[in-house]
PDB file of C-alpha atoms in Angstrom:
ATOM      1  CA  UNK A   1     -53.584 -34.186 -22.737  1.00  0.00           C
ATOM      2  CA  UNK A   2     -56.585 -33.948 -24.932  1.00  0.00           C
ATOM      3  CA  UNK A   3     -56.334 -33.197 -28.328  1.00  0.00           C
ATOM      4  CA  UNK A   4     -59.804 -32.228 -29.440  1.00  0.00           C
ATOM      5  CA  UNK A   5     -58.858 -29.325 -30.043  1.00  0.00           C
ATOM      6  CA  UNK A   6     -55.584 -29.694 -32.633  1.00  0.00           C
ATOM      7  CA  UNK A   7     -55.969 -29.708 -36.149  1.00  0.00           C
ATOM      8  CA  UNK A   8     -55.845 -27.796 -39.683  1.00  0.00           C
ATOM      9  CA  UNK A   9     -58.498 -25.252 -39.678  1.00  0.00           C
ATOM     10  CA  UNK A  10     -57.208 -23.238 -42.458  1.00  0.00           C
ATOM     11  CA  UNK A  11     -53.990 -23.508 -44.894  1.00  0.00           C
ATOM     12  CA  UNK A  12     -52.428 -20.654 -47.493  1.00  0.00           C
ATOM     13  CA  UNK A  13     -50.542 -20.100 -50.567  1.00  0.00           C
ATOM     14  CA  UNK A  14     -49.055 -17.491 -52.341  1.00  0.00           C
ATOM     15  CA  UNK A  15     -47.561 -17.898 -55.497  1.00  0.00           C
ATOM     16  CA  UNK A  16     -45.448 -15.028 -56.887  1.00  0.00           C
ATOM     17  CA  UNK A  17     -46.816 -12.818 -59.528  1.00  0.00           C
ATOM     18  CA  UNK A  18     -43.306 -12.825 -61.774  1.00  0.00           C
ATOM     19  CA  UNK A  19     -43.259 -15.497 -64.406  1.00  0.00           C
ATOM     20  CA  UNK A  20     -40.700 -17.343 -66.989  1.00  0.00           C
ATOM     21  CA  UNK A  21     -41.244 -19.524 -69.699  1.00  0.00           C
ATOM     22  CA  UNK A  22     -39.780 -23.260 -69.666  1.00  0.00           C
ATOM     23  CA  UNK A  23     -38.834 -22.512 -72.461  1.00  0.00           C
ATOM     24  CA  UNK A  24     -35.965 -20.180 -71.325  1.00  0.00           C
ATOM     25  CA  UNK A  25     -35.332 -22.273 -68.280  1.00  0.00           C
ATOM     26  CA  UNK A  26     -34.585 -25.332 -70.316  1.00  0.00           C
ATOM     27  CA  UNK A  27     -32.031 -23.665 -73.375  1.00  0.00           C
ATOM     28  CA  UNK A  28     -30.058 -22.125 -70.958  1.00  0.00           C
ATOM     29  CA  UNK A  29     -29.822 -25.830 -68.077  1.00  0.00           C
ATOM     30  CA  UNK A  30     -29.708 -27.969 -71.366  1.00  0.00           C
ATOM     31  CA  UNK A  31     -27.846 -25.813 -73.635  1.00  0.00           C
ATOM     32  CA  UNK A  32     -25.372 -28.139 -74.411  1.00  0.00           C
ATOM     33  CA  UNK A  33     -27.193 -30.800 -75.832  1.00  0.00           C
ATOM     34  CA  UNK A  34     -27.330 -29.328 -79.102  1.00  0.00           C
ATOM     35  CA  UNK A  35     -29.863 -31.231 -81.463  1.00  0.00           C
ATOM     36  CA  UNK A  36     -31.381 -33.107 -78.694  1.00  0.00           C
ATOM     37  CA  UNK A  37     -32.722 -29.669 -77.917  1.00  0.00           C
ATOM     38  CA  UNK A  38     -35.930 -29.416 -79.053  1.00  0.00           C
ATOM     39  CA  UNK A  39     -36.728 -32.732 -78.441  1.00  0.00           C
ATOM     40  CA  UNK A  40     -36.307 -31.862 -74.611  1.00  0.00           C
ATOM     41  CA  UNK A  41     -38.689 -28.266 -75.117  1.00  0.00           C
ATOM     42  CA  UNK A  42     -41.290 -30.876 -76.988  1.00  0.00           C
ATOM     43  CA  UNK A  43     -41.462 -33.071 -73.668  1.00  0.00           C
ATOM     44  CA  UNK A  44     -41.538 -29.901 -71.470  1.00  0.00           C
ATOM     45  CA  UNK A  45     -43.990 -28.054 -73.590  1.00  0.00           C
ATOM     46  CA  UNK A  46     -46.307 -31.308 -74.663  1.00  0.00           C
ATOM     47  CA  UNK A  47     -45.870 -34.099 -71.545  1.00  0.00           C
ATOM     48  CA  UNK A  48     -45.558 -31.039 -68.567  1.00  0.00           C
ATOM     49  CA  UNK A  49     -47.888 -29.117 -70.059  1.00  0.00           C
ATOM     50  CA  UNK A  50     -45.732 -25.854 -68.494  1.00  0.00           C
ATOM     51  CA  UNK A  51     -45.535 -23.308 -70.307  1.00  0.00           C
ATOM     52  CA  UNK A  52     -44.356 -20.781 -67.182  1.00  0.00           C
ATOM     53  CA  UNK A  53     -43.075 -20.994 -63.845  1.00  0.00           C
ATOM     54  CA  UNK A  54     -43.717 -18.484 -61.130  1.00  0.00           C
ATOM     55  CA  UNK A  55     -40.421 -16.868 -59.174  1.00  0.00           C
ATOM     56  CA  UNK A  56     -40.303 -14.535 -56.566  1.00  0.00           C
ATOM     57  CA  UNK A  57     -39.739 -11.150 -57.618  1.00  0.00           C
ATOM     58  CA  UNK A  58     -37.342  -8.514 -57.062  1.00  0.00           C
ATOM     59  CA  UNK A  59     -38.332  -7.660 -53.242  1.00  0.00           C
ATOM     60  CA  UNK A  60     -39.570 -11.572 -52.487  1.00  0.00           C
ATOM     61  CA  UNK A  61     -37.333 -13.919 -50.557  1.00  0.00           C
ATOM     62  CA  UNK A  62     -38.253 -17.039 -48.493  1.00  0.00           C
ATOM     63  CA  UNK A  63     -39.695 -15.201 -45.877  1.00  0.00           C
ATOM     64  CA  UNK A  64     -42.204 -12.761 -47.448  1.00  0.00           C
ATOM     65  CA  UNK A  65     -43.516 -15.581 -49.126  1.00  0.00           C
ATOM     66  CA  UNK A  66     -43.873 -17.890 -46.368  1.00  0.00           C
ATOM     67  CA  UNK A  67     -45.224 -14.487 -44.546  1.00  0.00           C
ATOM     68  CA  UNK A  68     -48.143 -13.787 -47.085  1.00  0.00           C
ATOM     69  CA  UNK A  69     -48.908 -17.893 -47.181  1.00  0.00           C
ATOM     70  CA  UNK A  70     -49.538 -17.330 -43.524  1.00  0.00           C
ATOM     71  CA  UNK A  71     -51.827 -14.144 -43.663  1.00  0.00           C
ATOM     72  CA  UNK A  72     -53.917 -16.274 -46.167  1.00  0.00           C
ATOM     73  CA  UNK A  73     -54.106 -19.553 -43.636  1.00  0.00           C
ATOM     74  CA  UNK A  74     -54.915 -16.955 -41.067  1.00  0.00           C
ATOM     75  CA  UNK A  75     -57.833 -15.709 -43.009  1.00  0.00           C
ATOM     76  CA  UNK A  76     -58.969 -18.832 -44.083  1.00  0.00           C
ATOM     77  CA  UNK A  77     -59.500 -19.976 -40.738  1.00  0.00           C
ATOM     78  CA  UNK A  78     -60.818 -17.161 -39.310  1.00  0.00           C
ATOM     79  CA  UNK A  79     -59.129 -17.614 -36.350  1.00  0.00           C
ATOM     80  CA  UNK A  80     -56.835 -14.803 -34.264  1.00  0.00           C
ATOM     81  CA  UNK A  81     -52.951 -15.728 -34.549  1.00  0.00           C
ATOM     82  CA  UNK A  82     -52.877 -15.618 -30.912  1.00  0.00           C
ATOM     83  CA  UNK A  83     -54.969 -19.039 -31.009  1.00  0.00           C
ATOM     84  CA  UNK A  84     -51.932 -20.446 -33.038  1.00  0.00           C
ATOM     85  CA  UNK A  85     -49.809 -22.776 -31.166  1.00  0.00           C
ATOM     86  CA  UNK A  86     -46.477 -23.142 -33.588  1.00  0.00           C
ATOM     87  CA  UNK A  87     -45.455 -21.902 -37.565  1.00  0.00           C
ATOM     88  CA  UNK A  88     -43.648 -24.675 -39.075  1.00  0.00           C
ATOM     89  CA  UNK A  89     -41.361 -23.364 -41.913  1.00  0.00           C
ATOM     90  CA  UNK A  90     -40.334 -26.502 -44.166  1.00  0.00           C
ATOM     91  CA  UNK A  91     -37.458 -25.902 -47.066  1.00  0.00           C
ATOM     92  CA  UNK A  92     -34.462 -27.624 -48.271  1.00  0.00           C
ATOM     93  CA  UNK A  93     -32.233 -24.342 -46.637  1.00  0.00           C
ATOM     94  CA  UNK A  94     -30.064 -25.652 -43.507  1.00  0.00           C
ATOM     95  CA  UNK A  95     -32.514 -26.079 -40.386  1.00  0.00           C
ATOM     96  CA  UNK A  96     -30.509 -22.654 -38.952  1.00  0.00           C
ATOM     97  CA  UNK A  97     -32.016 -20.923 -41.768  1.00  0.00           C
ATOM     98  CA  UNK A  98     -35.274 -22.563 -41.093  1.00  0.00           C
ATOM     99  CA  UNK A  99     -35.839 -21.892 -37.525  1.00  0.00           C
ATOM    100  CA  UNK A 100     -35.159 -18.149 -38.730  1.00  0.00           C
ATOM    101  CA  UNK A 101     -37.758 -18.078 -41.127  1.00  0.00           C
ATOM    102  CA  UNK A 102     -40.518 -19.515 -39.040  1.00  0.00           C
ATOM    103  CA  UNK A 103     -39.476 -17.667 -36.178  1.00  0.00           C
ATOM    104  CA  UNK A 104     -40.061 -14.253 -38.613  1.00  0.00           C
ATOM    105  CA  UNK A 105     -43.246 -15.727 -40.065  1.00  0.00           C
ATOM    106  CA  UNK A 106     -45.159 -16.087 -36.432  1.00  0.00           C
ATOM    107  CA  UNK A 107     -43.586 -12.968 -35.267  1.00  0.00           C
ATOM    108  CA  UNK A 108     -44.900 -11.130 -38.564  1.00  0.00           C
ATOM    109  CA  UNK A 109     -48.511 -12.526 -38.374  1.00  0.00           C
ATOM    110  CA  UNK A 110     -48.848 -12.007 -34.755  1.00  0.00           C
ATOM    111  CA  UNK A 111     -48.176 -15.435 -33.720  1.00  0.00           C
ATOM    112  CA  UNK A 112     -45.336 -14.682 -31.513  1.00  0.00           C
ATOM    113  CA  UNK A 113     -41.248 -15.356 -31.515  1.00  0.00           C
ATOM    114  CA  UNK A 114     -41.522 -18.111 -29.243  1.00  0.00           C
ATOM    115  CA  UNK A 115     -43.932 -20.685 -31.267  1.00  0.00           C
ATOM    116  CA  UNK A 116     -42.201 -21.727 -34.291  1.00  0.00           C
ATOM    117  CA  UNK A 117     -40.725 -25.328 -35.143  1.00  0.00           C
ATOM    118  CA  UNK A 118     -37.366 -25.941 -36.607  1.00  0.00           C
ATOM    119  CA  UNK A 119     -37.674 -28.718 -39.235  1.00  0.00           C
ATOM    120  CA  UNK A 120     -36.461 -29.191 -43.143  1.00  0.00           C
ATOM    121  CA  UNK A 121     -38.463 -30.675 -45.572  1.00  0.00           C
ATOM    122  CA  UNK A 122     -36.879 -34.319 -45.110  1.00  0.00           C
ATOM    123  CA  UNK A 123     -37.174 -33.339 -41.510  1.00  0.00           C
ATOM    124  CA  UNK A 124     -40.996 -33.047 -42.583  1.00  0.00           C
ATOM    125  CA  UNK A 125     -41.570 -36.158 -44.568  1.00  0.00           C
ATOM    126  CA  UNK A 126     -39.720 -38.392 -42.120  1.00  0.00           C
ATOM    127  CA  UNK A 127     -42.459 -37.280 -39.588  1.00  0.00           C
ATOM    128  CA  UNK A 128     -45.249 -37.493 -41.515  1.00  0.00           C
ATOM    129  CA  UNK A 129     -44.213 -40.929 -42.418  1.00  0.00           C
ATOM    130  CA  UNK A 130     -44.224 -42.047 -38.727  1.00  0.00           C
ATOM    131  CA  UNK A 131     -47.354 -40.308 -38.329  1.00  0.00           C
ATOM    132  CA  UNK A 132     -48.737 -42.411 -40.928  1.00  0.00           C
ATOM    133  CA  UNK A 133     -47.470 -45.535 -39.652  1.00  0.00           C
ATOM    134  CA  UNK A 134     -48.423 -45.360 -36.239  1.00  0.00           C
TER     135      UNK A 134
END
């Protein structure tokens, strides 16, 4: 089988619009240190430089943002879904709720039910680490 033809010819991201400060994130997970408090916001706000963090918003789950991620690698490429051979979904969710979501994504973009791969995210890395070996 020749592979000439396989390969990345476009990739997406969305990033949701809704936004929290770091700040709130960290009083409320590290609440209970009391004094040490601030010190942790200083090493937030000065060594991560964050200052936000995007989240999805009220009508964004998983799968519309893995959907609109797709649209964008679509148009990147300028390519037809049709000419798409599998969506790969990678998360840290149970590979059930994996193969779900990448079976919605192709279907939503046009890629088709039946092309989709089931994997995790360690599922992921453990691949790409063979990959790399070999």
């Amino acid at each position: 089988m020749s592979h000439s033809k396989v390969g990345i010819v476009g990739y997406g991201v969305y990033i949701p619009r809704e936004r929290i400060e770091t700040a709130k994130i960290v009083r409320e997970r590290e609440k209970k240190r009391g004094k040490e408090l601030e010190k942790v916001l200083e090493k937030v706000r000065h060594g991560l430089l964050l200052r936000e963090k995007a989240v999805a918003g009220h009508t964004e789950d998983t799968m519309t943002i893995a959907t609109e991620a797709a649209e964008n690698a679509i148009r990147m490429a300028g390519i037809s879904p049709g000419e798409i051979g599998s969506v790969t979904a990678g998360s840290e969710s149970k590979p059930y709720a994996v193969g779900t979501i990448a079976r919605h994504v192709a279907s939503f973009v046009g890629v088709g039910e039946e092309r989709y791969s089931l994997r995790t995210l360690k599922e992921l890395a453990i691949l790409e680490c063979r990959e790399l070996a070999t």
